[in-house]
mmCIF file of C-alpha atoms in Angstrom:
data_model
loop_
_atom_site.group_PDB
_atom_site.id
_atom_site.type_symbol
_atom_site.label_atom_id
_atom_site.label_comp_id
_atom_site.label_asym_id
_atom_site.label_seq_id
_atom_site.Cartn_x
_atom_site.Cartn_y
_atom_site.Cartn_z
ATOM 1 C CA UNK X 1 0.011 33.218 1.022
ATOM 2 C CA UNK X 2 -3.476 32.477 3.398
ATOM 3 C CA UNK X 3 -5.198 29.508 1.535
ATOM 4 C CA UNK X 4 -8.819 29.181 2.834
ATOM 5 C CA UNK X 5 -10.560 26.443 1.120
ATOM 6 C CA UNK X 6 -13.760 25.113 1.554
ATOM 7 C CA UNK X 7 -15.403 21.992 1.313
ATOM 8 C CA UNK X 8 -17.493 22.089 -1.996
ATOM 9 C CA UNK X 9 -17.894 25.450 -4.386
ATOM 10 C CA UNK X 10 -21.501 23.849 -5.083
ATOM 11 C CA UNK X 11 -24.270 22.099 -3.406
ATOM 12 C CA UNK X 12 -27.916 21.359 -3.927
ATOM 13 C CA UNK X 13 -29.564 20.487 -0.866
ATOM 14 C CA UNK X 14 -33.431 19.052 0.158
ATOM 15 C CA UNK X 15 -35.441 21.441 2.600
ATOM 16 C CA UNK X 16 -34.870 19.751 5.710
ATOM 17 C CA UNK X 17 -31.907 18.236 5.494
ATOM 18 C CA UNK X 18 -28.716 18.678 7.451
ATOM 19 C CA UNK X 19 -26.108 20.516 6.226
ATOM 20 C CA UNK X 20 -22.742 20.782 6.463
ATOM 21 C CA UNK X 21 -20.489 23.295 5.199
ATOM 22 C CA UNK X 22 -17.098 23.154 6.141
ATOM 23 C CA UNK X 23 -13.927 25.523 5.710
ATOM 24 C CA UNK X 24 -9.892 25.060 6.475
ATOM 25 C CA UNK X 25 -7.146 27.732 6.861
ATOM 26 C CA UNK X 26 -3.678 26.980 6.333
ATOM 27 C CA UNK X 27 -2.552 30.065 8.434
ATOM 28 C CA UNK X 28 -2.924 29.235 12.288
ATOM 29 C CA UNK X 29 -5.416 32.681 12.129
ATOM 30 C CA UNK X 30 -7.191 32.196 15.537
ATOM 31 C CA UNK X 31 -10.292 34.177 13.964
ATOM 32 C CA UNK X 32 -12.468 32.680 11.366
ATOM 33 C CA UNK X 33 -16.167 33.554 9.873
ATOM 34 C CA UNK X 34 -18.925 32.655 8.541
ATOM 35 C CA UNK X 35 -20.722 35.045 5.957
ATOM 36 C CA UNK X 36 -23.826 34.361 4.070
ATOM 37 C CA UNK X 37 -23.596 37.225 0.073
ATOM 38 C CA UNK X 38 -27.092 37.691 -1.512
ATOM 39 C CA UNK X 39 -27.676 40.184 -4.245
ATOM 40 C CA UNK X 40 -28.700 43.800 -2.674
ATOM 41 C CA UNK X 41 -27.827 42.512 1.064
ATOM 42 C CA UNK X 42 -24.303 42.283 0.667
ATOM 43 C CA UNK X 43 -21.966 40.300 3.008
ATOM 44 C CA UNK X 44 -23.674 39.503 6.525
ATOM 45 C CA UNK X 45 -22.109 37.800 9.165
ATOM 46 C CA UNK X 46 -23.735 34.781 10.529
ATOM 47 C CA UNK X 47 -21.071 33.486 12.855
ATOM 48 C CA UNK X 48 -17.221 33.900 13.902
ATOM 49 C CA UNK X 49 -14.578 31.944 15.897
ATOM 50 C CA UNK X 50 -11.849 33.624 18.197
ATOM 51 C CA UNK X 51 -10.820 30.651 19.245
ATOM 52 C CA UNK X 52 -11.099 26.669 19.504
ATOM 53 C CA UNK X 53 -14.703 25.929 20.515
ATOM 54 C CA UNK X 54 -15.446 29.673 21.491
ATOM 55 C CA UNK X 55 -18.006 31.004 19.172
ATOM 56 C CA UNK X 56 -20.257 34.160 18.908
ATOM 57 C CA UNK X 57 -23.464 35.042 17.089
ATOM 58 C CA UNK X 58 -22.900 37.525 14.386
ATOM 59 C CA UNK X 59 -26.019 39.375 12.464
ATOM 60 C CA UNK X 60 -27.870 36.738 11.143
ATOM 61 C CA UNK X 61 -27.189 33.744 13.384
ATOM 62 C CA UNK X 62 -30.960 32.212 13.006
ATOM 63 C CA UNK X 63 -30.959 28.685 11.482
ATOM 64 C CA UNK X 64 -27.562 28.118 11.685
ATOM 65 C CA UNK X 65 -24.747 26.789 14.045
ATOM 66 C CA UNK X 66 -21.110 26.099 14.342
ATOM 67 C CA UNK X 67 -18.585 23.814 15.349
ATOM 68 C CA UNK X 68 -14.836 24.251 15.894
ATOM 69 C CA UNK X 69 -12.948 21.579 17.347
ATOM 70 C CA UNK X 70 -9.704 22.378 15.710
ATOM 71 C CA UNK X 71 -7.917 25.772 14.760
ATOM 72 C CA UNK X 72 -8.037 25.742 11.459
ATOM 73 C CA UNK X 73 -11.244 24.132 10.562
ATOM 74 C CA UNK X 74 -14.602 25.766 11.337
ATOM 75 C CA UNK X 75 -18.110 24.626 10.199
ATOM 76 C CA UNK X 76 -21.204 25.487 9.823
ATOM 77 C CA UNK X 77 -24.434 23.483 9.962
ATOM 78 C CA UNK X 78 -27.985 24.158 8.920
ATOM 79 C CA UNK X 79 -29.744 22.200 10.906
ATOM 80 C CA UNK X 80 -32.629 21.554 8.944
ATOM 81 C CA UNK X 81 -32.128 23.116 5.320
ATOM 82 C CA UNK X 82 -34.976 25.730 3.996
ATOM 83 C CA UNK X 83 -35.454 27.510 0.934
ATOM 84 C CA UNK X 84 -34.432 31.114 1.963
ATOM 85 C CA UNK X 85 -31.267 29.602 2.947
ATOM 86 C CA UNK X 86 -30.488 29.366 -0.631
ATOM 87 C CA UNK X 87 -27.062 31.652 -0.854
ATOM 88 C CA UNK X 88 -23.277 31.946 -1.734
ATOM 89 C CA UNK X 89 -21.706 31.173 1.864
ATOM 90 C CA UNK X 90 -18.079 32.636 2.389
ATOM 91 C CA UNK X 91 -15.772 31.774 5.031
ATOM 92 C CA UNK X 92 -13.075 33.967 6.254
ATOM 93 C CA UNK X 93 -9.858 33.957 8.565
ATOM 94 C CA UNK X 94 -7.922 36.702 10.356
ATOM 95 C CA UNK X 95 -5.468 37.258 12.901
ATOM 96 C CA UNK X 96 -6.219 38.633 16.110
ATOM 97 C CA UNK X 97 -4.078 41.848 16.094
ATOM 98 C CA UNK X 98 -3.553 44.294 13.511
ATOM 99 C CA UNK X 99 -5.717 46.050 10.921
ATOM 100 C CA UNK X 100 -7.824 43.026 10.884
ATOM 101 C CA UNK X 101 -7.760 42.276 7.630
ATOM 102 C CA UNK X 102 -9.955 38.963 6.837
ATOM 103 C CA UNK X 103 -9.392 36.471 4.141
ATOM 104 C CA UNK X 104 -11.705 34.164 2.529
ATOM 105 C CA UNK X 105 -12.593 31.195 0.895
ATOM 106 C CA UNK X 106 -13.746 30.720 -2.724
ATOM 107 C CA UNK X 107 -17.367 30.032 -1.493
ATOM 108 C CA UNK X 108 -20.068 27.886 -1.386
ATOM 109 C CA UNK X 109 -23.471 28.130 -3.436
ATOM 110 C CA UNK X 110 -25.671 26.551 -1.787
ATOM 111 C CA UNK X 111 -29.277 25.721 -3.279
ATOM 112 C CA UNK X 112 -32.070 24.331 -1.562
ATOM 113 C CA UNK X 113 -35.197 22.580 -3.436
ATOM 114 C CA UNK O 1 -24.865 50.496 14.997
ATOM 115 C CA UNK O 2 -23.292 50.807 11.289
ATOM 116 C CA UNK O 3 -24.941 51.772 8.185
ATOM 117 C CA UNK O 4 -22.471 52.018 4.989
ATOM 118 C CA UNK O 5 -24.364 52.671 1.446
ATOM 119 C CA UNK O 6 -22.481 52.638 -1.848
ATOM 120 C CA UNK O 7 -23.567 53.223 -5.761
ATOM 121 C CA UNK O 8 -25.281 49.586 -6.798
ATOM 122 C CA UNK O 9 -23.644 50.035 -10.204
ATOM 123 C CA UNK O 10 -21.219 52.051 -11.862
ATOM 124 C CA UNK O 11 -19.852 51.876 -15.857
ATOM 125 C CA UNK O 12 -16.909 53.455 -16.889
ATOM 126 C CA UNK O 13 -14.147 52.807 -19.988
ATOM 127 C CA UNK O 14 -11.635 51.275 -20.494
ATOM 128 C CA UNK O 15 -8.636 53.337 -20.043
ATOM 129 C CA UNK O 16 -10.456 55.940 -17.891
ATOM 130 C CA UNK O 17 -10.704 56.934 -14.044
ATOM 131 C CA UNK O 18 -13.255 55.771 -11.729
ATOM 132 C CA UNK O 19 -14.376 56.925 -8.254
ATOM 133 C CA UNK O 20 -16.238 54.237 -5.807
ATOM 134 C CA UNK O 21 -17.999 56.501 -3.170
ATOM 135 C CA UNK O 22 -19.128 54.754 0.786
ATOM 136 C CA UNK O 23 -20.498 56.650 3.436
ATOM 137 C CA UNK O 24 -21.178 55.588 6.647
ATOM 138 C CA UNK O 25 -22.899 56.438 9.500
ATOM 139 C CA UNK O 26 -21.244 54.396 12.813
ATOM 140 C CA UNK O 27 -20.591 54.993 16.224
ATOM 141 C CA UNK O 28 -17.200 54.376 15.925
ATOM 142 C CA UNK O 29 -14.886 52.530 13.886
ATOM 143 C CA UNK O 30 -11.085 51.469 13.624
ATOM 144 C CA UNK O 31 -10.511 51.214 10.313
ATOM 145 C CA UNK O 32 -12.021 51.322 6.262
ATOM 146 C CA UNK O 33 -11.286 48.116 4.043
ATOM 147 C CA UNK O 34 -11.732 47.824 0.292
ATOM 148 C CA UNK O 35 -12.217 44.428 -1.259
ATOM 149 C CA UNK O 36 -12.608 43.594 -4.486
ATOM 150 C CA UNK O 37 -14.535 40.717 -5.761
ATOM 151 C CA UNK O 38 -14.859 39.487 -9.502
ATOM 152 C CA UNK O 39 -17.947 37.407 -10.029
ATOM 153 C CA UNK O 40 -18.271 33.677 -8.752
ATOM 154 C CA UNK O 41 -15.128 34.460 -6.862
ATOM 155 C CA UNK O 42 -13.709 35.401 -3.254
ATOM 156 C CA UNK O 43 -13.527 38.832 -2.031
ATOM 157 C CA UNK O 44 -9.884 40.174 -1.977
ATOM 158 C CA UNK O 45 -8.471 42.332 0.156
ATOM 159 C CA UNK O 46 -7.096 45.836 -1.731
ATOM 160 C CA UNK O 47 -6.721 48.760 0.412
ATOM 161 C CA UNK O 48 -7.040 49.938 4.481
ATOM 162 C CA UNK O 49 -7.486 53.581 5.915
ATOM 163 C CA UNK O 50 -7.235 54.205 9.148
ATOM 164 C CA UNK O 51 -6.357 57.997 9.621
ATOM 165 C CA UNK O 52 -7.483 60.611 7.056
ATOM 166 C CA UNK O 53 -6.074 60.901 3.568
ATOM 167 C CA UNK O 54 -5.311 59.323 0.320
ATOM 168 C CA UNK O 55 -3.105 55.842 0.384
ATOM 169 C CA UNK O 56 -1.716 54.990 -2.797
ATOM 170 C CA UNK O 57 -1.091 51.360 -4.088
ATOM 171 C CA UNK O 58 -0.447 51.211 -8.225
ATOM 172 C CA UNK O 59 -3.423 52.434 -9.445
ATOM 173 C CA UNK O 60 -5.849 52.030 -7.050
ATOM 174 C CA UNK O 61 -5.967 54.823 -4.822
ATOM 175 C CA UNK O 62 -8.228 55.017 -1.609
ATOM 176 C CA UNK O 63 -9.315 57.871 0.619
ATOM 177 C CA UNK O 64 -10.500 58.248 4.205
ATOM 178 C CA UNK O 65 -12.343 61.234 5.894
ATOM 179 C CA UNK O 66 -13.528 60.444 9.664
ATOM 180 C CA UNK O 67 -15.241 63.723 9.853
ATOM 181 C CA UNK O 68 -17.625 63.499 7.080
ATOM 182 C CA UNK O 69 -17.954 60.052 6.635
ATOM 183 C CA UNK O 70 -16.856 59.574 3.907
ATOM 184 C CA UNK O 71 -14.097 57.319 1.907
ATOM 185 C CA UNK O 72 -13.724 56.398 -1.514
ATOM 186 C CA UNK O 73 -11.631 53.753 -4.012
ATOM 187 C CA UNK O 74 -9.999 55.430 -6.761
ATOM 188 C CA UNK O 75 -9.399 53.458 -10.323
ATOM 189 C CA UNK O 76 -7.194 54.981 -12.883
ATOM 190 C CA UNK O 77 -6.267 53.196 -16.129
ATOM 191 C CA UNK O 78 -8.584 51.296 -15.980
ATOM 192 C CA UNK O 79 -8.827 48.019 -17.377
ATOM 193 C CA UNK O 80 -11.337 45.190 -18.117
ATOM 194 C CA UNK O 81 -10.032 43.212 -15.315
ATOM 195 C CA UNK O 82 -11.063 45.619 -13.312
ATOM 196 C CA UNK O 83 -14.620 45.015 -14.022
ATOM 197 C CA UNK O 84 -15.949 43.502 -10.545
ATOM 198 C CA UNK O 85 -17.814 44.107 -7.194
ATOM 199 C CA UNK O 86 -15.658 46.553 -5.244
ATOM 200 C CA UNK O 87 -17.165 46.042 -1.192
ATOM 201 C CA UNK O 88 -16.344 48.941 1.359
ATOM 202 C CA UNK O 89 -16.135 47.739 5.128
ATOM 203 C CA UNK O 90 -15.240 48.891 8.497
ATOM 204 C CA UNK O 91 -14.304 47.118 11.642
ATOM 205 C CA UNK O 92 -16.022 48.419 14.752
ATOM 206 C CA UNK O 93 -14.620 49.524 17.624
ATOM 207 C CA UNK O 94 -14.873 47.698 20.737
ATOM 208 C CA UNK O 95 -16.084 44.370 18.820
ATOM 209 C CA UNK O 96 -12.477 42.422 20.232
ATOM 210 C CA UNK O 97 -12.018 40.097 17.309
ATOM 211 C CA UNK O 98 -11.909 42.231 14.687
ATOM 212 C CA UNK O 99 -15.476 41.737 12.764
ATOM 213 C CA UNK O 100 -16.436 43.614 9.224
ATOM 214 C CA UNK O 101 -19.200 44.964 8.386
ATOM 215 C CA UNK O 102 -19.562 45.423 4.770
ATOM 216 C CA UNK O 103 -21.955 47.590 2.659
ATOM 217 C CA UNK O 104 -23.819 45.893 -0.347
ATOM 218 C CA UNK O 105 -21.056 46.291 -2.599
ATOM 219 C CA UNK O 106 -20.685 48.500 -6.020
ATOM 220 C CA UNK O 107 -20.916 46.338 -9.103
ATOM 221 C CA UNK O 108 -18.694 48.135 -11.750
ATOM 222 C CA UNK O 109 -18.485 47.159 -15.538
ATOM 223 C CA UNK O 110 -15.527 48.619 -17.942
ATOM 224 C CA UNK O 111 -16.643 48.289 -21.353
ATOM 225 C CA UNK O 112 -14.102 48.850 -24.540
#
């Protein structure tokens, strides 16, 4: 079975502090993602990973960045912590080929004071 | 670009059959996912379309029409396990890695 894990399932945070979230896959899935849930927006992607230190903006890429320096670990940073960046973060995995399907992480609720 | 909508909520009983609608307007797409996600928890993956028509998996059934945009999870039996957020998502063509884009999500409760 795909095991995604990530760092800590909960995390209170100052506004303006650095952040780091971080999230492993045990699959060797070249593809991985980072997805911000909030109630009424649904999932929305904020970055994704084809490949070791390739990365590409998703929808909502303001605020944050990334960092992949190994296959199966991909991170993501907020820079300088606010308060709308209070959320559940997911990370996912996939393969390249097929249907595509993703799989993710437990999460990460993240709260900033 | 992609616009999916789904029901916010739906309630149902325990025992009885359930239908999650999603419609979606997009330019294009490769293929329909339905994940299911029980509170505090991960989405998981349950069901892909990609041509027209009902697949089958125990009792969760989904559907796919392309040419009214249209597709919809199917719940018989249902249980109180079954109570969770059931997310609809398509991949878009042309994206290269294989990105989702996911509607809000249908929050559905089975009650005794």
């Amino acid at each position: 079975d795909v095991k995604v894990t990530q760092s800590s399932r909960y995390l209170v945070k100052r506004t303006g502090e650095k952040v780091f979230l971080e999230c492993v896959q045990d699959m060797d899935h070249e593809n991985m993602f980072w997805y911000r849930q909030d109630p009424g927006l649904g999932l929305r992607l904020i970055y994704f990973s084809y490949d070791v230190k390739m990365k590409e903006k998703g929808d909502i890429p303001e605020g944050y960045s990334v960092s992949r320096e190994k296959k199966e670990r991909f991170s993501l940073i907020l820079e300088s912590a606010s308060t709308n960046q209070t959320s559940m973060y997911l990370c996912a995995s996939s393969l390249p080929s097929g249907r595509g399907e993703q799989y993710f992480g437990p999460g990460t609720r993240l709260t900033v004071t | 670009g992609q616009n999916i909508d789904q029901p916010t909520e739906m309630t149902a009983t325990e025992g009885a059959i359930v239908q999650i609608n999603c419609t979606y307007q997009t330019s294009g797409f490769n293929g329909l996912f339905w994940y299911q996600q029980h509170a505090g928890e991960a989405p998981t993956f349950l069901s892909y379309n990609v041509l027209d028509g009902l697949e089958e998996k125990g009792r969760f059934s989904s559907f796919l029409s392309r040419s009214k945009g249209y597709s919809y999870l199917l719940l018989k039996e249902l249980q109180m396990k079954d109570s969770a957020s059931y997310l609809c998502a398509v991949t878009p063509m042309n994206t290269g890695f294989q990105k989702l884009v996911f509607g809000t999500g249908t929050r559905l409760l089975v009650s005794p």
